[in-house]
Amino acid sequence: MSIYENTLKRLEEIKDLIIEKGESENKVDEVFQILKIPQRIIKVNLPLRKDNGKLEIYEGYRVQHNNFLGPYKGGIRYLLQVDEDEIKTLALLMTLKCALVNLPLGGAKGGIKVDPKALSENELEKLSREYVRKIYDFIGPDKDIPAPDINTNSKIMDWMVDEYLKIKGEKKEVFKAAFTGKSLENDGIEGREEATGKGGEIILEALIKKLGLKKPLTVAIQGFGNVGYNVAKFLYKRGYKIIAITDSKAGIYSKNGLNPEMMIIWKKEKGSFDDYKISKSNSEYKIKNEEIFNLEVDVLIPAAIENVITGNNANNIKSKIILEMANNPLTEEAEKILDSRGILIVPDILANVGGVIVSYFEMLQNIEGKRWSKEKVFKELTNILENTFQEVWQISKKFNTNFRKASLFLAVKRIYKRYLELGSY
Ligand code: NAD
């Protein structure tokens, strides 16, 4: 089953719930028919003159899934695995995420099939600018607003917004709202880089409070990029014990706990944990990436890529809670196994929605020409997420269902309502 079909199947599972709760079967059917297909799929070919003089052509995508609630919104990733199926799936998740937290935004996603580590900085900039030239007609503050995702960052967003403004012939701050995740010097917002990790912390704190769990809780994290590092940093500050971290090459374990601030220094300097020097005094040892799923921990956090927890390793998992900071880290088969074993899964559309919320604040900041402090950003983020968590919790209790279904229910219900307001086609 493709990752898109996998996601549609999960969505399909809540259709009956919406009908059961008194909505018109015909209209619900129509909304599901619409949500199953993206509104627009843009495929672009991106020629790049390499530093060695050779020309190479890269494949890029922008999928605009649904804009019933507002302009499309979603990140851009640079990854060799990028294909239409993956980007379609992530665009659908963005539609659901924005609806879940009641943002006036729809869902989109973009990507370039490339290994950015194989490009020089000059090549990376040229490719990023070419991508903007190819999708320019379809983006803008009132159309579609891209942001960073895997292997993209504020520097890349700055190049992209610069290219966008060049073509537009306008330099005004309001048009900078065409991209979010920009650097602070370029009208980005305080806290955007940390926002997804911060959101994970807020949701996990709300959950453990409800469950009455006592700290220190142990945590293992797969992936130590923007999301993995930031969630580790915030949880560490809150008294959780981070006992294992992995990246794409290797992982480190310590029963005494790892300090994310020390780990990030190594990661930034060396690029990976491959040749990490273990500290014997901290009882550290190296683990293979896959071993992260066998550890005795309270909270397991996949924060890297899709489909890492499958039917093959779901039975090895020993945590009480899985906090899905990555998008789609579990296959459907894995989810069934984990559900039956009573492991609580906090779904991606709830756990990692902090990033798009702060992206929305960045848009507002650019449009209103105002600057938000980090305190204000995190306060507003906390309000939205704590309220959303309460809603999800109540729905899950009321319908005796898991958090994924409760979150999907809330998201689709909002899109459904909007569909009725918009009138049929
Ligand atoms: P990133 O590029 O900053 O970091 C990715 C990390 O994952 C790196 O540490 C990399 O080494 C590691 N990794 C890659 N392949 C791996 C593998 N097979 N096993 C273990 N580790 C692996 O990306 P990010 O922005 O941190 O995104 C991580 C996940 O979070 C993605 O699923 C992304 O879609 C999701 N997400 C990101 C944001 C955001 O604001 N950046 C928002 C919502 C969701």
XYZ file of C-alpha atoms and ligand atoms in Angstrom:
469
model
C 0.000 0.000 0.000
C 1.410 3.434 -0.914
C 1.876 5.974 1.862
C -0.950 8.040 0.340
C -3.347 5.099 0.343
C -2.280 4.364 3.917
C -3.258 7.897 4.961
C -6.540 7.798 3.030
C -7.439 4.566 4.769
C -6.988 6.231 8.156
C -9.150 9.106 7.002
C -11.829 6.761 5.672
C -12.071 5.156 9.121
C -13.629 8.283 10.627
C -16.251 8.767 7.902
C -18.793 6.594 9.690
C -18.177 8.454 12.919
C -19.071 11.752 11.268
C -22.204 10.261 9.687
C -23.167 8.566 12.964
C -22.983 11.931 14.701
C -25.860 13.159 12.615
C -24.314 14.570 9.429
C -25.788 13.969 5.966
C -24.314 10.854 4.425
C -24.350 12.351 0.920
C -22.571 15.535 1.905
C -20.009 13.688 4.024
C -19.364 11.417 1.041
C -18.785 14.448 -1.149
C -16.249 15.936 1.261
C -14.361 12.655 1.441
C -14.389 12.395 -2.345
C -12.863 15.876 -2.510
C -10.304 15.307 0.250
C -9.055 12.137 -1.403
C -7.631 14.069 -4.370
C -5.377 17.138 -4.233
C -6.798 20.207 -5.945
C -3.592 20.818 -7.900
C -0.365 18.905 -8.501
C 2.489 20.924 -9.928
C 5.485 19.019 -11.240
C 8.488 21.010 -12.349
C 11.831 20.210 -13.916
C 14.678 22.279 -12.569
C 17.835 22.659 -14.657
C 20.941 23.435 -12.620
C 24.353 24.404 -14.011
C 26.712 22.691 -11.555
C 29.960 24.308 -10.422
C 31.824 21.914 -12.727
C 29.956 23.336 -15.740
C 27.676 20.319 -16.259
C 23.911 20.705 -16.515
C 21.679 18.538 -14.337
C 17.917 18.475 -14.179
C 16.120 17.920 -10.867
C 12.502 16.985 -10.286
C 10.377 19.221 -8.053
C 6.790 19.244 -6.798
C 4.254 21.505 -5.188
C 1.004 19.810 -4.280
C -1.903 22.061 -3.289
C -4.258 19.756 -1.530
C -7.206 21.820 -0.325
C -8.003 25.503 0.277
C -11.537 25.469 1.703
C -10.310 27.065 4.934
C -7.807 29.514 3.393
C -4.626 29.799 1.289
C -2.548 26.643 0.959
C 0.278 26.268 3.473
C 3.064 23.718 3.832
C 6.788 23.068 3.847
C 9.314 22.279 1.150
C 11.716 19.357 1.603
C 14.936 18.482 -0.188
C 15.324 14.723 -0.163
C 16.234 11.938 -2.586
C 13.085 10.004 -1.598
C 10.800 12.838 -2.732
C 8.098 11.702 -5.131
C 4.541 12.639 -5.970
C 3.006 10.101 -3.598
C 4.999 11.369 -0.626
C 4.302 15.044 -1.320
C 0.584 14.371 -1.906
C 0.386 12.627 1.465
C 2.132 15.436 3.306
C -0.094 18.030 1.605
C -3.173 16.141 2.801
C -1.760 16.074 6.339
C -1.266 19.851 6.146
C -4.935 20.355 5.246
C -5.878 18.288 8.279
C -3.388 19.984 10.620
C -4.515 23.509 9.777
C -8.154 22.472 10.219
C -7.433 20.748 13.526
C -6.087 23.932 15.102
C -8.652 26.124 13.359
C -6.215 28.188 11.258
C -7.629 30.022 8.234
C -5.298 28.006 6.001
C -5.429 25.041 3.660
C -2.811 22.380 3.000
C 0.098 22.045 0.571
C 3.576 20.540 0.427
C 6.563 20.830 -1.862
C 9.821 19.115 -2.472
C 12.827 18.612 -4.701
C 14.263 15.177 -5.355
C 17.848 15.947 -4.431
C 20.503 15.143 -1.879
C 21.347 18.675 -0.720
C 24.568 17.456 0.935
C 25.866 16.649 -2.546
C 25.479 20.282 -3.674
C 27.706 23.281 -2.987
C 26.102 26.330 -1.360
C 26.122 28.107 -4.709
C 24.351 25.170 -6.377
C 21.808 24.944 -3.556
C 20.967 28.627 -3.915
C 20.597 28.392 -7.696
C 18.332 25.341 -7.406
C 16.170 26.998 -4.725
C 15.736 30.122 -6.831
C 14.895 28.052 -9.921
C 12.190 26.228 -7.932
C 10.589 29.587 -7.072
C 10.713 30.718 -10.706
C 8.875 27.550 -11.689
C 6.106 27.748 -9.063
C 5.866 31.569 -8.852
C 2.439 31.811 -10.525
C 0.893 29.543 -7.929
C 2.247 31.038 -4.697
C 1.836 34.249 -2.683
C 0.421 35.400 0.695
C -3.162 34.890 -0.486
C -2.510 31.754 -2.574
C 0.058 29.366 -1.151
C 2.730 30.013 1.475
C 5.693 27.598 1.596
C 7.917 27.016 4.657
C 10.937 24.883 5.641
C 10.850 21.122 6.179
C 13.466 18.362 5.971
C 16.836 19.749 4.795
C 15.509 23.257 4.233
C 15.983 26.201 6.596
C 15.741 29.961 7.021
C 18.656 30.584 4.669
C 16.853 28.710 1.879
C 13.584 30.533 2.675
C 15.474 33.865 2.452
C 16.764 32.972 -1.037
C 13.307 31.899 -2.064
C 11.505 34.998 -0.808
C 14.187 37.172 -2.404
C 13.589 35.483 -5.759
C 9.825 35.838 -5.298
C 10.104 39.590 -4.580
C 12.473 40.062 -7.517
C 9.942 38.581 -9.936
C 7.080 40.454 -8.282
C 9.028 43.729 -8.459
C 7.942 44.610 -4.896
C 10.028 44.725 -1.754
C 7.285 45.520 0.787
C 7.195 43.483 4.012
C 3.626 42.377 3.339
C 4.785 40.337 0.327
C 7.370 38.627 2.492
C 4.385 36.737 3.919
C 4.710 34.630 0.731
C 7.177 32.440 2.669
C 7.527 31.649 6.354
C 10.470 30.288 8.299
C 12.591 33.224 7.099
C 15.560 34.465 9.122
C 14.953 37.084 11.820
C 16.966 39.652 9.836
C 14.609 39.045 6.929
C 11.324 39.542 8.802
C 11.058 36.026 10.149
C 9.508 35.467 13.563
C 11.069 34.737 16.948
C 10.710 31.086 17.896
C 9.819 29.687 14.442
C 12.803 27.319 14.370
C 11.861 25.962 17.783
C 8.101 25.997 17.225
C 7.522 22.404 16.146
C 9.585 21.055 19.048
C 7.938 23.483 21.460
C 4.525 22.293 20.267
C 5.534 18.690 20.978
C 6.509 19.655 24.517
C 3.195 21.482 25.133
C 1.136 18.518 23.908
C 3.171 15.932 25.831
C 2.946 17.983 29.031
C -0.834 18.245 28.647
C -1.068 14.488 28.094
C 1.062 13.403 31.052
C -0.899 15.765 33.289
C -4.129 14.047 32.250
C -2.578 10.625 32.745
C -1.086 11.608 36.101
C 2.405 10.395 35.112
C 5.269 11.517 37.341
C 8.671 12.767 36.172
C 11.412 12.027 35.459
C 10.066 10.228 32.409
C 12.543 8.673 30.010
C 12.577 9.608 26.334
C 14.184 8.204 23.159
C 14.275 10.298 19.996
C 14.865 9.198 16.419
C 16.196 12.100 14.334
C 18.191 15.029 15.658
C 17.478 17.796 13.166
C 15.309 20.830 13.727
C 12.423 18.935 15.270
C 14.323 16.219 17.151
C 16.814 18.623 18.714
C 14.235 21.212 19.723
C 11.811 18.769 21.269
C 14.754 17.204 23.148
C 15.862 20.633 24.366
C 12.436 21.608 25.704
C 11.757 18.239 27.331
C 15.213 18.198 28.950
C 14.494 21.621 30.468
C 11.206 20.250 31.807
C 12.956 17.439 33.642
C 12.542 14.539 31.205
C 15.521 12.241 30.878
C 16.660 11.922 27.228
C 18.265 8.496 27.249
C 18.757 7.941 23.514
C 19.121 9.984 20.346
C 19.801 8.784 16.805
C 20.417 10.401 13.443
C 20.500 8.817 9.992
C 23.968 7.296 10.657
C 24.097 6.283 14.331
C 22.693 6.703 17.810
C 23.849 7.332 21.361
C 22.406 5.821 24.549
C 22.987 6.704 28.164
C 20.903 5.472 31.061
C 21.999 8.604 32.960
C 20.576 10.854 30.273
C 22.022 12.998 27.471
C 22.173 16.778 27.399
C 20.750 17.930 24.037
C 22.816 21.135 24.161
C 26.028 19.095 24.282
C 24.797 16.695 21.608
C 23.902 19.486 19.190
C 27.408 20.950 19.437
C 28.800 17.632 18.194
C 26.113 17.255 15.535
C 26.690 20.767 14.174
C 30.445 20.320 14.088
C 30.617 16.791 12.668
C 27.307 16.479 10.821
C 26.390 13.115 12.356
C 26.852 10.829 15.370
C 28.763 8.358 13.202
C 32.108 8.860 14.939
C 30.750 10.360 18.175
C 33.203 9.998 21.066
C 31.246 8.286 23.814
C 31.692 9.427 27.405
C 32.425 6.413 29.620
C 31.805 8.494 32.748
C 28.241 9.113 31.525
C 27.820 5.381 30.707
C 27.214 6.222 27.067
C 27.348 3.698 24.284
C 26.521 3.672 20.624
C 23.392 2.080 19.228
C 22.274 1.342 15.704
C 19.452 3.468 14.365
C 16.895 0.645 14.502
C 17.720 -0.140 18.162
C 15.907 3.014 19.246
C 12.697 1.031 18.829
C 13.716 -1.699 21.296
C 14.462 0.509 24.293
C 12.647 0.540 27.634
C 11.434 4.147 27.699
C 8.314 6.019 28.741
C 8.117 8.142 25.604
C 9.342 7.253 22.124
C 9.626 10.135 19.668
C 10.094 9.459 15.966
C 11.323 12.822 14.600
C 12.967 11.876 11.310
C 11.112 10.391 8.343
C 8.029 8.391 7.339
C 7.195 4.728 7.849
C 9.911 3.893 10.375
C 7.645 1.932 12.725
C 6.192 -0.993 10.820
C 4.666 -4.423 11.333
C 8.233 -5.729 11.688
C 9.294 -3.683 14.710
C 6.010 -2.583 16.380
C 6.074 -5.570 18.705
C 9.538 -4.576 20.006
C 8.368 -1.194 21.215
C 8.245 -0.900 24.989
C 7.192 2.715 25.517
C 3.887 3.886 27.030
C 3.560 6.819 24.650
C 4.610 7.495 21.060
C 4.780 11.186 20.211
C 4.738 11.464 16.403
C 6.921 14.488 15.754
C 7.748 13.226 12.236
C 4.958 13.034 9.695
C 3.525 9.577 9.138
C 6.178 7.637 11.089
C 3.861 4.626 11.616
C 2.419 2.306 9.018
C -1.199 1.298 9.435
C -0.159 -2.231 10.351
C 2.121 -0.898 13.100
C -0.634 1.308 14.447
C -3.016 -1.650 14.759
C -0.400 -3.619 16.721
C 0.420 -0.681 19.006
C -3.244 0.139 19.586
C -3.964 -3.442 20.571
C -1.032 -3.321 22.998
C -2.461 -0.185 24.638
C 0.385 2.103 23.613
C -0.836 5.690 23.380
C -0.098 7.344 20.051
C -0.146 11.118 19.794
C -0.698 11.626 16.059
C 1.483 13.800 13.828
C -1.318 16.246 13.040
C -1.479 17.113 16.733
C 2.091 16.521 17.940
C 3.913 18.497 15.246
C 1.361 21.180 14.408
C 3.299 23.864 16.357
C 5.388 24.729 13.291
C 2.493 25.742 11.092
C 0.849 27.680 13.915
C 3.942 29.862 14.352
C 4.272 30.116 10.567
C 0.789 31.583 10.611
C 1.904 34.096 13.276
C 4.820 35.012 10.994
C 2.386 35.733 8.154
C 0.288 37.910 10.460
C 3.397 39.739 11.652
C 4.428 40.501 8.049
C 0.934 41.549 6.987
C 0.398 43.788 10.026
C 3.965 45.138 9.899
C 4.424 44.286 13.597
C 7.037 42.360 15.584
C 5.997 39.672 18.036
C 8.206 38.838 21.008
C 9.147 35.205 21.637
C 7.074 35.320 24.848
C 3.997 36.334 22.867
C 4.663 33.680 20.211
C 4.978 30.871 22.768
C 2.045 32.149 24.845
C -0.288 32.174 21.829
C 1.073 28.805 20.688
C 0.459 27.339 24.139
C -3.121 28.651 24.219
C -3.995 27.124 20.851
C -2.339 23.790 21.570
C -3.689 23.351 25.093
C -7.213 24.074 23.851
C -6.815 21.704 20.923
C -5.484 18.986 23.210
C -8.520 19.362 25.503
C -10.839 19.055 22.508
C -9.051 15.948 21.242
C -9.056 14.402 24.723
C -12.783 15.031 25.160
C -13.680 13.631 21.732
C -11.539 10.554 22.363
C -13.356 9.938 25.672
C -16.809 10.728 24.286
C -16.477 8.399 21.294
C -14.175 5.935 23.030
C -11.612 6.244 20.280
C -7.891 6.861 19.927
C -6.236 10.278 19.595
C -5.674 9.931 15.855
C -9.317 9.323 15.125
C -10.386 12.077 17.536
C -7.983 14.555 15.855
C -9.080 13.542 12.362
C -12.704 13.817 13.424
C -12.239 17.402 14.628
C -10.269 18.399 11.520
C -12.635 16.877 8.977
C -15.678 18.201 10.796
C -14.334 21.752 10.353
C -13.624 21.215 6.656
C -17.069 19.653 6.249
C -18.761 22.679 7.861
C -16.850 25.020 5.586
C -17.819 22.936 2.577
C -21.504 23.387 3.470
C -20.989 27.154 3.859
C -19.206 27.422 0.516
C -22.082 25.668 -1.263
C -21.652 22.767 -3.633
C -19.853 22.908 -6.917
P 15.805 17.943 9.549
O 16.300 17.793 8.172
O 16.156 19.165 10.308
O 16.232 16.674 10.457
C 15.979 15.372 10.098
C 16.767 14.463 11.043
O 16.403 13.108 10.798
C 18.280 14.523 10.895
O 18.867 14.449 12.170
C 18.626 13.249 10.116
O 19.930 12.779 10.404
C 17.591 12.320 10.673
N 17.287 11.165 9.824
C 17.075 11.133 8.494
N 16.836 9.877 8.101
C 16.869 9.126 9.200
C 16.701 7.761 9.465
N 16.455 6.882 8.492
N 16.800 7.344 10.725
C 17.087 8.195 11.731
N 17.255 9.481 11.554
C 17.157 9.944 10.302
O 14.192 17.783 9.442
P 13.100 18.280 10.459
O 12.615 19.606 10.017
O 13.611 18.084 11.827
O 11.922 17.249 10.152
C 11.833 15.983 10.794
C 10.412 15.453 10.654
O 9.496 16.387 11.253
C 9.913 15.269 9.231
O 9.021 14.170 9.181
C 9.135 16.549 8.963
O 8.174 16.402 7.932
C 8.487 16.733 10.314
N 8.040 18.094 10.571
C 8.901 19.151 10.524
C 8.427 20.418 10.812
C 9.338 21.604 10.846
O 8.882 22.685 11.271
N 10.592 21.496 10.481
C 7.076 20.618 11.115
C 6.226 19.513 11.173
C 6.731 18.257 10.905
